[in-house]
PDB file of C-alpha atoms in Angstrom:
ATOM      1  CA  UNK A   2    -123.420 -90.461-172.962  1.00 89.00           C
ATOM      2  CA  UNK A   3    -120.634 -89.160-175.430  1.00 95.00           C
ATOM      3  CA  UNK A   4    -118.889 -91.998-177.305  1.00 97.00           C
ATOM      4  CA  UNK A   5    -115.879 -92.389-178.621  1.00 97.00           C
ATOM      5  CA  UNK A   6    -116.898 -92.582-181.903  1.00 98.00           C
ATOM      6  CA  UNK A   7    -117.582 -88.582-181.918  1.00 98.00           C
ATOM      7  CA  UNK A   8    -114.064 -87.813-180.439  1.00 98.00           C
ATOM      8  CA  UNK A   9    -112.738 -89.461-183.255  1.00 98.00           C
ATOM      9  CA  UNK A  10    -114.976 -88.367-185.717  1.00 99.00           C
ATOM     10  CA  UNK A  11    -113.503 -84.850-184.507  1.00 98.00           C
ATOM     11  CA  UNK A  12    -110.059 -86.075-184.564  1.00 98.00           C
ATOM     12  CA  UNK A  13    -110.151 -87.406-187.875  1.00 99.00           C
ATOM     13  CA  UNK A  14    -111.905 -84.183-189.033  1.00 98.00           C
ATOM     14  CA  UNK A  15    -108.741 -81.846-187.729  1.00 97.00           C
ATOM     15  CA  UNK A  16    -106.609 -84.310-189.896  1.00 98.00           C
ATOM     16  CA  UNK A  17    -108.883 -83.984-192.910  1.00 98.00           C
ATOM     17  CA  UNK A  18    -110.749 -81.227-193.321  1.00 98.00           C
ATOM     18  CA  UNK A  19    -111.557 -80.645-196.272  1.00 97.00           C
ATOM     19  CA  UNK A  20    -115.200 -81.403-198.540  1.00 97.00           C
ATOM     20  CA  UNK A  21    -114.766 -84.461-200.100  1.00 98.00           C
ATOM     21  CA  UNK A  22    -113.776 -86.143-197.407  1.00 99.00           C
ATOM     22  CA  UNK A  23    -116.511 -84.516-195.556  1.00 98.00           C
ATOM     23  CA  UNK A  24    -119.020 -85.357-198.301  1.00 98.00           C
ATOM     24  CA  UNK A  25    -117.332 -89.468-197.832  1.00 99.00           C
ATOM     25  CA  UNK A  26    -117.845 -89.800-194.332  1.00 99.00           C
ATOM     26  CA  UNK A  27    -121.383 -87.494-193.667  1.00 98.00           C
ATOM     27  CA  UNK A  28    -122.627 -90.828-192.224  1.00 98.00           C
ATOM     28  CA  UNK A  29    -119.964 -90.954-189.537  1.00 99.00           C
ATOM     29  CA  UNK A  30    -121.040 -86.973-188.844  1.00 99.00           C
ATOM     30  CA  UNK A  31    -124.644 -87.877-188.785  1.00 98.00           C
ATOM     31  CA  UNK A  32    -123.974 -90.646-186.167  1.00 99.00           C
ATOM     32  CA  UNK A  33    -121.713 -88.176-183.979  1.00 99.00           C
ATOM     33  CA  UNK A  34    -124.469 -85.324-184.633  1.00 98.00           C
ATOM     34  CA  UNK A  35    -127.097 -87.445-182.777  1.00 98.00           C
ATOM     35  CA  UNK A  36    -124.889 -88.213-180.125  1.00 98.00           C
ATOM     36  CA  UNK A  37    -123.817 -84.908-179.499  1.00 98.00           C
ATOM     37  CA  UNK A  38    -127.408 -83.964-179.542  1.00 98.00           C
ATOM     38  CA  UNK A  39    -128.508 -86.677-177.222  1.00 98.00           C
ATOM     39  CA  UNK A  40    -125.349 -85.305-174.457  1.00 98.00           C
ATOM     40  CA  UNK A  41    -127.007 -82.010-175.440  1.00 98.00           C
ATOM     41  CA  UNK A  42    -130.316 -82.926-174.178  1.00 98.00           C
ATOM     42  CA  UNK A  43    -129.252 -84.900-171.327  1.00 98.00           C
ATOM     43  CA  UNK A  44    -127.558 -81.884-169.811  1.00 98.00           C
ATOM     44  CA  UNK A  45    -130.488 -79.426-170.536  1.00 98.00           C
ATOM     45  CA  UNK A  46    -132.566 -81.763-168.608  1.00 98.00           C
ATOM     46  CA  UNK A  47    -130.057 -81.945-165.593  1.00 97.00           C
ATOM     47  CA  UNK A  48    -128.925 -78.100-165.378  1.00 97.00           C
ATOM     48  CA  UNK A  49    -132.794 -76.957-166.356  1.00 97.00           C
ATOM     49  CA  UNK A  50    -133.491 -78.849-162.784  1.00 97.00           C
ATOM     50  CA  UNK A  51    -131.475 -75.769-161.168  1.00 96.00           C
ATOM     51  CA  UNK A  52    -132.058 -73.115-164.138  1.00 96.00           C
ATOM     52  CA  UNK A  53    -135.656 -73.442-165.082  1.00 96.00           C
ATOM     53  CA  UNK A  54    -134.910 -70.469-168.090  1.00 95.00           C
ATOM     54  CA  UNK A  55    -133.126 -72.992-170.297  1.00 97.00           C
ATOM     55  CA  UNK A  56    -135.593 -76.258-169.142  1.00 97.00           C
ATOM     56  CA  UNK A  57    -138.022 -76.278-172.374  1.00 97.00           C
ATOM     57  CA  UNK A  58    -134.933 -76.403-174.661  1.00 97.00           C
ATOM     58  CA  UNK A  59    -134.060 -78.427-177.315  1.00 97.00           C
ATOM     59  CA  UNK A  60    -130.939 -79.414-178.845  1.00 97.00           C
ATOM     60  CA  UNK A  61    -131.405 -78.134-182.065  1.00 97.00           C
ATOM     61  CA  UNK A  62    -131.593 -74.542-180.567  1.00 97.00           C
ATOM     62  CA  UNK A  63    -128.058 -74.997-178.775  1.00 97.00           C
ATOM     63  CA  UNK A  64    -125.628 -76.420-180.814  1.00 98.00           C
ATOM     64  CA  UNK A  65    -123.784 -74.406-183.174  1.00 97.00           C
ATOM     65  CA  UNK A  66    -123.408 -75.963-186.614  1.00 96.00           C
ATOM     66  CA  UNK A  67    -120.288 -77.320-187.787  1.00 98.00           C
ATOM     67  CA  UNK A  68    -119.624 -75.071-191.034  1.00 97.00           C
ATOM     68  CA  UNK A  69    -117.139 -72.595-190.548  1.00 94.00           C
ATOM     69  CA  UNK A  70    -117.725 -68.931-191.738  1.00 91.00           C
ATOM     70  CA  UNK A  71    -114.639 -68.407-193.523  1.00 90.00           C
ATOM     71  CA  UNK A  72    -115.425 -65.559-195.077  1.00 92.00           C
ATOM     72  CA  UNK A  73    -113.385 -63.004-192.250  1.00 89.00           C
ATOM     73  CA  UNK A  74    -111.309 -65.718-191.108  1.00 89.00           C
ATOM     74  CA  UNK A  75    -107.460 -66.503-190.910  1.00 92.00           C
ATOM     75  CA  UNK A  76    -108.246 -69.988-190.687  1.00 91.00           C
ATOM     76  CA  UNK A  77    -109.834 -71.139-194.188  1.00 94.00           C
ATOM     77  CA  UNK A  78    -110.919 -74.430-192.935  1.00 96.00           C
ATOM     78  CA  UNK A  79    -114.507 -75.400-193.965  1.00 97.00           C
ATOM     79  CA  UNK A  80    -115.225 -77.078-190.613  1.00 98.00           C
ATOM     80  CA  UNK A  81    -114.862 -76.475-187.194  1.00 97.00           C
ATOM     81  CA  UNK A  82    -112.929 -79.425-185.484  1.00 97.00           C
ATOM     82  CA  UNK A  83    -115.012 -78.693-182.012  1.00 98.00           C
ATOM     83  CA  UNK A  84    -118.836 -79.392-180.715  1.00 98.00           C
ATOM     84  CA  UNK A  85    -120.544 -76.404-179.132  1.00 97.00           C
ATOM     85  CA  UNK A  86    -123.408 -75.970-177.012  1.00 97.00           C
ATOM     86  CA  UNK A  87    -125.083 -72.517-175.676  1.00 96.00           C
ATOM     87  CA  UNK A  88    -127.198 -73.302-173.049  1.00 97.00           C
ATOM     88  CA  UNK A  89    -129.513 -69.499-172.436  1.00 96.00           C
ATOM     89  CA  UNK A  90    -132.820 -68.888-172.621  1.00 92.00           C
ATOM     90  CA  UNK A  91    -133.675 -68.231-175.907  1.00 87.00           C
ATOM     91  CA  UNK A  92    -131.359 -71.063-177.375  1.00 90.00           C
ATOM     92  CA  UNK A  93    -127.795 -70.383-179.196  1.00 91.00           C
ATOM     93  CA  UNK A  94    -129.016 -67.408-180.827  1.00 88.00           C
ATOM     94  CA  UNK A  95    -130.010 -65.448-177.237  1.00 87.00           C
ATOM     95  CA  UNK A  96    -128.735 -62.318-176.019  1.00 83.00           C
ATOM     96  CA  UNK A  97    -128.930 -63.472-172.459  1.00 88.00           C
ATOM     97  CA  UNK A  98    -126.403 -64.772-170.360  1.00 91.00           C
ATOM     98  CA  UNK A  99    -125.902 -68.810-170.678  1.00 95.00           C
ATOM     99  CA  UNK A 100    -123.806 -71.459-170.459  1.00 97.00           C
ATOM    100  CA  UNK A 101    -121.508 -72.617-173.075  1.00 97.00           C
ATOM    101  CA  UNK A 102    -119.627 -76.146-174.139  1.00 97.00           C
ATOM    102  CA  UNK A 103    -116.791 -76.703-175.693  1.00 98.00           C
ATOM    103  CA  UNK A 104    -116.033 -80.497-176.934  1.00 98.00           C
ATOM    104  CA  UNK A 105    -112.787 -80.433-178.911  1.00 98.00           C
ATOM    105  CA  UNK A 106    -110.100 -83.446-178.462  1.00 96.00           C
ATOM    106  CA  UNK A 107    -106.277 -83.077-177.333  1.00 95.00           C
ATOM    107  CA  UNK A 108    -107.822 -81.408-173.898  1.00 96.00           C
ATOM    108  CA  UNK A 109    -109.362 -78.656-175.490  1.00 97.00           C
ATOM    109  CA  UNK A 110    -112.828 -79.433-173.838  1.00 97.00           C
ATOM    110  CA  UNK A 111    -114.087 -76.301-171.405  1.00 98.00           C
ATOM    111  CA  UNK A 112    -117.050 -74.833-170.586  1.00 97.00           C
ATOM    112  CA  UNK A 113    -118.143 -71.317-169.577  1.00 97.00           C
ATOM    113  CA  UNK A 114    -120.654 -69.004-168.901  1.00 94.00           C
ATOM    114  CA  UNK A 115    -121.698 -65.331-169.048  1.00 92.00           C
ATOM    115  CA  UNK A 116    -122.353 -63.197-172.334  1.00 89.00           C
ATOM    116  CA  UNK A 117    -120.421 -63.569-175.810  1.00 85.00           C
ATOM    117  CA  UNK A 118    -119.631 -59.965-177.241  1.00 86.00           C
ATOM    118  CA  UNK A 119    -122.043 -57.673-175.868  1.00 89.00           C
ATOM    119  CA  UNK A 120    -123.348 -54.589-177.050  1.00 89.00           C
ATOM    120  CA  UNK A 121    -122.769 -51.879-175.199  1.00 94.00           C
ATOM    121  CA  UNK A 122    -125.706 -50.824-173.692  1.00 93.00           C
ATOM    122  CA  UNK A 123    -126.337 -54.712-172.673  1.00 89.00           C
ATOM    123  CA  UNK A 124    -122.885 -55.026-170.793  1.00 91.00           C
ATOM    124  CA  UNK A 125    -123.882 -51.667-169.088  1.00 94.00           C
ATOM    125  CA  UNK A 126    -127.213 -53.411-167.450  1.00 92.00           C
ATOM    126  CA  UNK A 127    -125.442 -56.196-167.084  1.00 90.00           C
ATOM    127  CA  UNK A 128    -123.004 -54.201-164.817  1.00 93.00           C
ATOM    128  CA  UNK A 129    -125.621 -51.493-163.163  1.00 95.00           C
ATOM    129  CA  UNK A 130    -127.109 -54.967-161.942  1.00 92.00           C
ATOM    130  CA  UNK A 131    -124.337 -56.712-160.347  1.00 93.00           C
ATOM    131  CA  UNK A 132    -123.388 -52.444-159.135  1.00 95.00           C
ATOM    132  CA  UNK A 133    -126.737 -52.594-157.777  1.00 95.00           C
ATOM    133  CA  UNK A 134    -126.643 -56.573-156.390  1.00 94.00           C
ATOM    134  CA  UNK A 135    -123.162 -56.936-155.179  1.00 93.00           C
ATOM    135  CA  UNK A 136    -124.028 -58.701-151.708  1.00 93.00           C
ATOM    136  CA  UNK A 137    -125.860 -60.967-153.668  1.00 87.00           C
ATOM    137  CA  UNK A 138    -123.354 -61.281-156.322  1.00 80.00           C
TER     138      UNK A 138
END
């Protein structure tokens, strides 16, 4: 179960994020890294009972690290503000379709699912198959 402790972890993070005081409190990320992981593994186990492809996961192979790439980025923050989990068989890094989870405070929570930038000829399967499956679809 999520606790509170990671929301505000996050919120606290939006207000401050910067290194140091990212370096002062890496105990309090620690803490809400486990817990995020433990969610994280309690919803594998639930939705692999319906999608056996993402059932042998583990949490380390779903959730996106916190370090933002800032490198071709308007935002120059060094750390994302939001937990996120890609639920596909194969783990974060997958190609296939999966599921993904957004934990951010303010109600900016969501989840999703389907493909994240495709390449072309991918996206053209994709859509010969549901062409091919619409009834099913």
């Amino acid at each position: 179960m999520l606790q509170n402790s990671t929301l505000k972890f996050l919120k606290d993070l939006k207000k401050n994020n910067h290194k140091t005081w990212f370096d002062e409190n890496r105990k309090v990320y620690e803490a809400a890294k486990a817990n995020y992981a433990s969610l994280v593994t309690e919803v594998i186990k639930g939705l692999g009972k319906k999608d056996a492809s993402i059932a042998s996961l583990t949490a380390k192979e779903c959730i996106f690290r916190i370090n933002r790439d800032v490198r071709f980025s308007k935002n120059k923050d060094p750390y994302k503000t939001n937990m996120g989990m890609y639920l596909s068989r194969g783990g974060k890094k997958s190609l296939f379709s999966g599921y993904y989870f957004h934990l951010e405070p303010g109600g900016k929570s969501f989840a999703a699912g389907g493909l994240w930038m495709p390449e072309a000829d991918v996206i053209k399967k994709v859509r010969q198959e549901i062409d091919y499956n619409w009834e099913e679809f």
